[in-house]
Amino acid sequence: MRWLIAVALFALVGCKQQPSEKQQQAAEGAGAGAPAAAKKLVIGFSQVGAESAWRTAETKSIRGEAEKRGVELKFADAQGKQANQINALTSFIAQKVDAIVLAPVVETGWESVLMQAKEANIPVILVDRGIKVSDESLYTTLIASDFVEEGRMAAEWLAKKTNGKANIFELQGTTGAAPAIDRKKGFEEALKKYPEMTIIKSQSADFTRAKGKEVMEAFIKSDREKIQAVYAHNDDMALGAIQALEEAGMNPGKDVTLISIDGVKGAFEAMVAGKLNATVECNPLMGPIVFDTITKVKAGEKVPKFIQSKDQLFEQSTAAQVISTREY
């Protein structure tokens, strides 16, 4: 009797441990029909650094949009050094990211690492700065403002403001950087129509407020009596120049006309205070367009080689009316 019970129990357990052929087929069918979990997009983002309020705003926009869309963003701050960016890109390629977003420190020296990205079939999206390469297929697109046009806008405004007569002192951005090259180019092109507008001195201040102040102090020391206008390639350098002018007992915004580029909130505050005369906007809020573009590229859609952001000029007279609407 005990033997019969043991056999019955063994048979029952064996049935539970070994599903029938039909049960196996049903389970396999259910697994095949279940939707696979969507793969999380992984993006590598190499940023120049945090040298200005504009740069910080761009980083915040891209990071915020990645979080909003559930994208894993691998962020690398280059601290203004191209070597750090090349190392970051090499790392992104080794990690097999889905795409790379690059805000390049300078225009040249990218061929080798971008070739590695191309061979790995990883699209590279340039933001806010272009590069010079022998093969433009090494990057997918550039999302940026027209820096040359920004320089032209600044020159035309300054010519109108000064009736076509001014001694100009120029604060350039980082040597070799696309915005520094192009903003100078556009400015000089427009000035050709105004023979009595002369750039007396032009020097790099690396897009930073501290260097802007330092270079302006040197200009004041050597050519104080000649300074009539200052053209800065970004707002942070202009704000540094304003500080130097004030410390020297000069009156920025009145005795000296200043125009800069970027349109950060600090520039609007300076305009409201009467110390900066105008700024040309260069919108850093690129997060949405960057990820829209990546989505299209990953879906196999063709995107333009250059996607242009729209810029506009703001003057001291209207700054108080719009400052509350500024997001950066």
Coordinates of C-alpha atoms in Angstrom, one line a residue:
M1 CA 0.0 0.0 0.0
R2 CA 2.8 2.4 0.9
W3 CA 4.6 1.5 -2.3
L4 CA 1.5 2.4 -4.4
I5 CA 1.2 5.8 -2.6
A6 CA 4.9 6.6 -3.3
V7 CA 4.5 5.7 -7.0
A8 CA 1.4 7.9 -7.2
L9 CA 3.2 10.9 -5.6
F10 CA 6.3 10.4 -7.8
A11 CA 4.1 10.4 -10.9
L12 CA 2.3 13.6 -9.7
V13 CA 5.6 15.5 -9.1
G14 CA 7.0 14.3 -12.3
C15 CA 4.1 15.6 -14.2
K16 CA 4.6 19.1 -12.6
Q17 CA 8.3 19.1 -13.4
Q18 CA 7.9 18.0 -17.0
P19 CA 5.3 20.0 -18.9
S20 CA 3.7 18.4 -21.9
E21 CA 4.7 19.1 -25.5
K22 CA 1.6 21.2 -25.9
Q23 CA 2.4 23.2 -22.8
Q24 CA 5.9 23.9 -24.0
Q25 CA 4.7 25.0 -27.5
A26 CA 2.1 27.3 -25.8
A27 CA 4.8 28.9 -23.6
E28 CA 7.1 29.4 -26.5
G29 CA 4.3 30.9 -28.6
A30 CA 3.5 33.3 -25.7
G31 CA 7.1 34.4 -25.5
A32 CA 7.4 34.9 -29.2
G33 CA 4.4 37.1 -29.3
A34 CA 5.4 39.3 -26.3
P35 CA 6.7 42.8 -27.3
A36 CA 10.4 43.3 -26.7
A37 CA 11.4 46.2 -24.3
A38 CA 12.5 49.3 -26.2
K39 CA 16.2 49.8 -26.2
K40 CA 17.2 52.9 -24.2
L41 CA 19.0 55.4 -26.4
V42 CA 22.6 56.1 -25.2
I43 CA 24.2 59.4 -26.3
G44 CA 27.7 60.7 -25.7
F45 CA 28.0 64.5 -25.3
S46 CA 31.4 66.2 -25.3
Q47 CA 31.1 69.8 -24.2
V48 CA 33.7 72.5 -24.5
G49 CA 33.5 73.4 -20.8
A50 CA 31.7 75.9 -18.6
E51 CA 33.5 79.1 -19.6
S52 CA 30.4 81.3 -19.9
A53 CA 26.8 81.5 -18.9
W54 CA 25.9 80.7 -22.5
R55 CA 27.8 77.4 -22.4
T56 CA 26.2 76.5 -19.1
A57 CA 22.8 77.1 -20.6
E58 CA 23.5 74.9 -23.5
T59 CA 24.6 72.1 -21.3
K60 CA 21.6 72.4 -19.1
S61 CA 19.3 72.4 -22.2
I62 CA 20.8 69.2 -23.6
R63 CA 20.9 67.4 -20.3
G64 CA 17.4 68.4 -19.4
E65 CA 16.0 67.2 -22.8
A66 CA 17.8 63.9 -22.4
E67 CA 16.3 63.3 -19.0
K68 CA 12.8 64.3 -20.3
R69 CA 13.0 61.8 -23.1
G70 CA 14.5 58.9 -21.0
V71 CA 17.8 59.1 -22.9
E72 CA 21.0 57.9 -21.1
L73 CA 23.5 60.8 -21.6
K74 CA 27.2 60.2 -21.1
F75 CA 28.5 63.7 -20.4
A76 CA 32.2 64.8 -20.7
D77 CA 33.4 68.3 -19.8
A78 CA 36.6 69.0 -21.9
Q79 CA 37.6 72.0 -19.7
G80 CA 38.5 73.9 -22.9
K81 CA 41.0 71.3 -24.2
Q82 CA 40.7 69.4 -27.5
A83 CA 42.8 66.5 -26.2
N84 CA 40.1 65.9 -23.5
Q85 CA 37.4 65.9 -26.2
I86 CA 39.3 63.4 -28.4
N87 CA 39.7 61.1 -25.4
A88 CA 36.0 61.4 -24.6
L89 CA 35.0 60.6 -28.2
T90 CA 37.3 57.6 -28.2
S91 CA 35.6 56.4 -25.0
F92 CA 32.1 56.9 -26.4
I93 CA 33.1 54.9 -29.5
A94 CA 34.4 52.1 -27.3
Q95 CA 31.2 52.1 -25.4
K96 CA 29.2 51.8 -28.6
V97 CA 26.9 54.8 -28.0
D98 CA 24.0 55.3 -30.4
A99 CA 25.2 58.8 -31.3
I100 CA 27.7 61.5 -30.3
V101 CA 27.0 65.2 -29.7
L102 CA 30.1 67.3 -30.0
A103 CA 30.6 71.0 -29.3
P104 CA 34.2 71.3 -30.6
V105 CA 36.8 73.4 -28.9
V106 CA 38.5 74.3 -32.2
E107 CA 37.9 73.8 -35.9
T108 CA 40.7 71.4 -36.9
G109 CA 42.3 68.2 -35.7
W110 CA 39.2 65.9 -35.7
E111 CA 39.8 63.7 -38.7
S112 CA 41.2 60.6 -37.0
V113 CA 38.7 60.3 -34.1
L114 CA 35.7 61.1 -36.4
M115 CA 36.9 58.4 -38.8
Q116 CA 36.8 55.9 -35.9
A117 CA 33.2 57.0 -35.2
K118 CA 32.3 56.6 -38.9
E119 CA 33.8 53.1 -39.1
A120 CA 31.7 52.2 -35.9
N121 CA 28.6 53.6 -37.7
I122 CA 28.1 56.2 -34.9
P123 CA 26.5 59.5 -36.2
V124 CA 28.2 62.7 -34.9
I125 CA 26.0 65.7 -34.4
L126 CA 28.0 69.0 -34.1
V127 CA 26.4 71.7 -32.0
D128 CA 27.0 75.5 -32.0
R129 CA 30.5 75.2 -33.6
G130 CA 31.6 73.9 -37.0
I131 CA 34.8 72.0 -37.9
K132 CA 37.1 71.8 -40.9
V133 CA 37.6 68.3 -42.3
S134 CA 38.6 67.0 -45.7
D135 CA 35.6 64.6 -45.7
E136 CA 32.3 66.1 -44.6
S137 CA 30.7 62.7 -44.3
L138 CA 32.7 62.4 -41.0
Y139 CA 29.9 64.3 -39.3
T140 CA 26.1 64.1 -39.8
T141 CA 25.0 67.7 -39.3
L142 CA 25.9 71.0 -37.6
I143 CA 23.2 72.7 -35.5
A144 CA 24.3 76.3 -34.9
S145 CA 23.8 79.9 -35.5
D146 CA 25.4 81.8 -38.4
F147 CA 28.4 83.3 -36.7
V148 CA 29.4 85.3 -39.7
E149 CA 26.0 86.9 -39.8
E150 CA 26.2 87.7 -36.1
G151 CA 29.4 89.6 -36.7
R152 CA 27.8 91.5 -39.6
M153 CA 24.8 92.4 -37.4
A154 CA 27.1 93.7 -34.7
A155 CA 29.1 95.8 -37.1
E156 CA 26.0 97.3 -38.8
W157 CA 24.5 98.2 -35.5
L158 CA 27.7 99.8 -34.3
A159 CA 28.1 101.8 -37.5
K160 CA 24.6 103.1 -37.2
K161 CA 25.1 104.0 -33.5
T162 CA 28.3 105.9 -34.1
N163 CA 27.4 107.5 -37.4
G164 CA 30.1 105.4 -39.1
K165 CA 33.0 106.8 -37.1
A166 CA 34.6 104.9 -34.3
N167 CA 37.9 103.6 -32.9
I168 CA 37.0 100.0 -32.1
F169 CA 38.7 97.6 -29.6
E170 CA 37.9 94.0 -30.2
L171 CA 37.8 91.1 -27.7
Q172 CA 38.1 87.9 -29.6
G173 CA 37.0 84.4 -28.5
T174 CA 39.3 81.4 -28.2
T175 CA 41.9 81.3 -30.9
G176 CA 40.9 78.7 -33.5
A177 CA 37.3 78.4 -32.4
A178 CA 34.7 78.7 -35.1
P179 CA 32.7 81.5 -33.4
A180 CA 35.8 83.5 -32.9
I181 CA 36.9 83.1 -36.5
D182 CA 33.5 83.8 -38.0
R183 CA 32.3 86.6 -35.7
K184 CA 35.5 88.5 -36.6
K185 CA 35.1 87.7 -40.3
G186 CA 31.5 89.0 -40.5
F187 CA 32.4 92.1 -38.5
E188 CA 35.3 93.0 -40.7
E189 CA 33.3 92.3 -43.9
A190 CA 30.6 94.7 -42.8
L191 CA 33.1 97.4 -41.7
K192 CA 34.5 97.6 -45.3
K193 CA 31.6 99.9 -46.1
Y194 CA 32.7 102.3 -43.3
P195 CA 36.2 103.6 -43.8
E196 CA 36.1 105.8 -40.7
M197 CA 35.5 102.8 -38.4
T198 CA 38.8 101.3 -37.5
I199 CA 39.7 98.3 -35.3
I200 CA 42.6 99.7 -33.3
K201 CA 43.4 96.6 -31.4
S202 CA 42.1 93.0 -31.4
Q203 CA 43.1 90.3 -28.9
S204 CA 41.8 86.9 -27.7
A205 CA 40.1 86.8 -24.3
D206 CA 39.1 83.2 -24.5
F207 CA 35.3 83.8 -24.1
T208 CA 35.7 84.4 -20.4
R209 CA 34.8 87.3 -18.1
A210 CA 38.1 87.2 -16.3
K211 CA 40.2 87.4 -19.5
G212 CA 37.9 90.0 -20.9
K213 CA 38.6 92.2 -17.9
E214 CA 42.4 91.5 -18.2
V215 CA 42.6 92.3 -21.9
M216 CA 40.5 95.4 -21.5
E217 CA 42.8 96.6 -18.7
A218 CA 45.7 96.3 -21.1
F219 CA 43.9 98.2 -23.8
I220 CA 43.1 101.0 -21.3
K221 CA 46.7 101.1 -20.1
S222 CA 48.1 101.5 -23.7
D223 CA 45.3 103.4 -25.5
R224 CA 42.9 104.9 -23.0
E225 CA 42.3 108.1 -25.0
K226 CA 41.5 106.2 -28.2
I227 CA 38.8 103.9 -26.8
Q228 CA 35.4 104.8 -28.3
A229 CA 33.8 101.4 -28.9
V230 CA 34.3 97.8 -27.8
Y231 CA 33.2 94.7 -29.8
A232 CA 33.2 91.5 -27.8
H233 CA 32.7 88.1 -29.4
N234 CA 30.6 87.1 -26.4
D235 CA 28.7 88.7 -23.5
D236 CA 31.0 87.4 -20.7
M237 CA 34.0 89.1 -22.2
A238 CA 32.0 92.3 -22.5
L239 CA 31.0 92.1 -18.9
G240 CA 34.6 91.8 -17.9
A241 CA 35.5 94.8 -20.1
I242 CA 32.7 96.8 -18.4
Q243 CA 34.3 96.1 -15.0
A244 CA 37.7 97.1 -16.2
L245 CA 36.3 100.4 -17.7
E246 CA 34.5 101.2 -14.5
E247 CA 37.5 100.6 -12.4
A248 CA 39.5 102.9 -14.6
G249 CA 37.0 105.7 -14.0
M250 CA 35.4 105.4 -17.5
N251 CA 31.7 105.3 -18.3
P252 CA 30.7 102.1 -20.3
G253 CA 27.5 102.4 -22.2
K254 CA 27.9 106.2 -22.5
D255 CA 31.5 107.3 -23.0
V256 CA 32.3 103.9 -24.6
T257 CA 29.8 102.1 -26.8
L258 CA 29.8 98.3 -26.2
I259 CA 28.2 95.5 -28.3
S260 CA 28.6 91.8 -27.7
I261 CA 27.1 88.5 -28.8
D262 CA 25.1 85.7 -27.1
G263 CA 22.2 87.4 -25.4
V264 CA 22.6 85.9 -21.9
K265 CA 20.7 87.3 -18.9
G266 CA 23.8 89.0 -17.6
A267 CA 24.0 91.0 -20.8
F268 CA 20.4 92.1 -20.4
E269 CA 21.0 93.1 -16.8
A270 CA 24.0 95.2 -18.0
M271 CA 21.8 96.9 -20.6
V272 CA 19.1 97.7 -18.1
A273 CA 21.8 99.3 -15.9
G274 CA 22.9 101.3 -19.0
K275 CA 26.4 99.7 -19.2
L276 CA 26.1 97.6 -22.3
N277 CA 24.5 99.1 -25.5
A278 CA 23.5 96.0 -27.4
T279 CA 23.8 92.2 -27.8
V280 CA 23.2 89.9 -30.7
E281 CA 21.4 86.8 -29.5
C282 CA 22.9 83.3 -30.1
N283 CA 20.3 80.8 -28.7
P284 CA 21.9 78.0 -26.6
L285 CA 18.7 76.1 -25.9
M286 CA 19.5 73.3 -28.3
G287 CA 18.2 70.3 -26.4
P288 CA 14.9 69.8 -28.3
I289 CA 16.4 70.2 -31.8
V290 CA 19.4 68.1 -31.0
F291 CA 17.3 65.1 -29.9
D292 CA 14.7 65.6 -32.6
T293 CA 17.6 65.4 -35.1
I294 CA 19.1 62.3 -33.5
T295 CA 15.7 60.6 -33.6
K296 CA 15.4 61.3 -37.3
V297 CA 18.9 60.1 -38.0
K298 CA 18.4 56.8 -36.1
A299 CA 15.1 56.3 -38.1
G300 CA 17.1 56.5 -41.3
E301 CA 15.8 60.0 -42.3
K302 CA 18.1 62.4 -44.1
V303 CA 18.8 65.7 -42.3
P304 CA 20.3 68.9 -43.7
K305 CA 24.1 69.3 -43.3
F306 CA 23.5 72.6 -41.5
I307 CA 20.5 73.4 -39.3
Q308 CA 20.5 77.1 -38.5
S309 CA 19.3 78.7 -35.3
K310 CA 17.6 82.1 -35.7
D311 CA 19.3 85.1 -34.1
Q312 CA 18.2 88.6 -33.3
L313 CA 19.7 91.8 -31.9
F314 CA 18.5 93.4 -28.6
E315 CA 19.3 97.1 -27.7
Q316 CA 19.6 98.8 -24.4
S317 CA 16.3 100.7 -25.0
T318 CA 14.2 97.5 -25.0
A319 CA 16.1 95.3 -22.5
A320 CA 13.9 96.1 -19.5
Q321 CA 10.8 95.0 -21.5
V322 CA 12.1 91.6 -22.4
I323 CA 14.5 90.6 -19.6
S324 CA 11.8 88.8 -17.7
T325 CA 11.3 86.4 -20.7
R326 CA 14.9 85.4 -20.9
E327 CA 15.5 81.7 -20.1
Y328 CA 19.3 81.9 -19.9

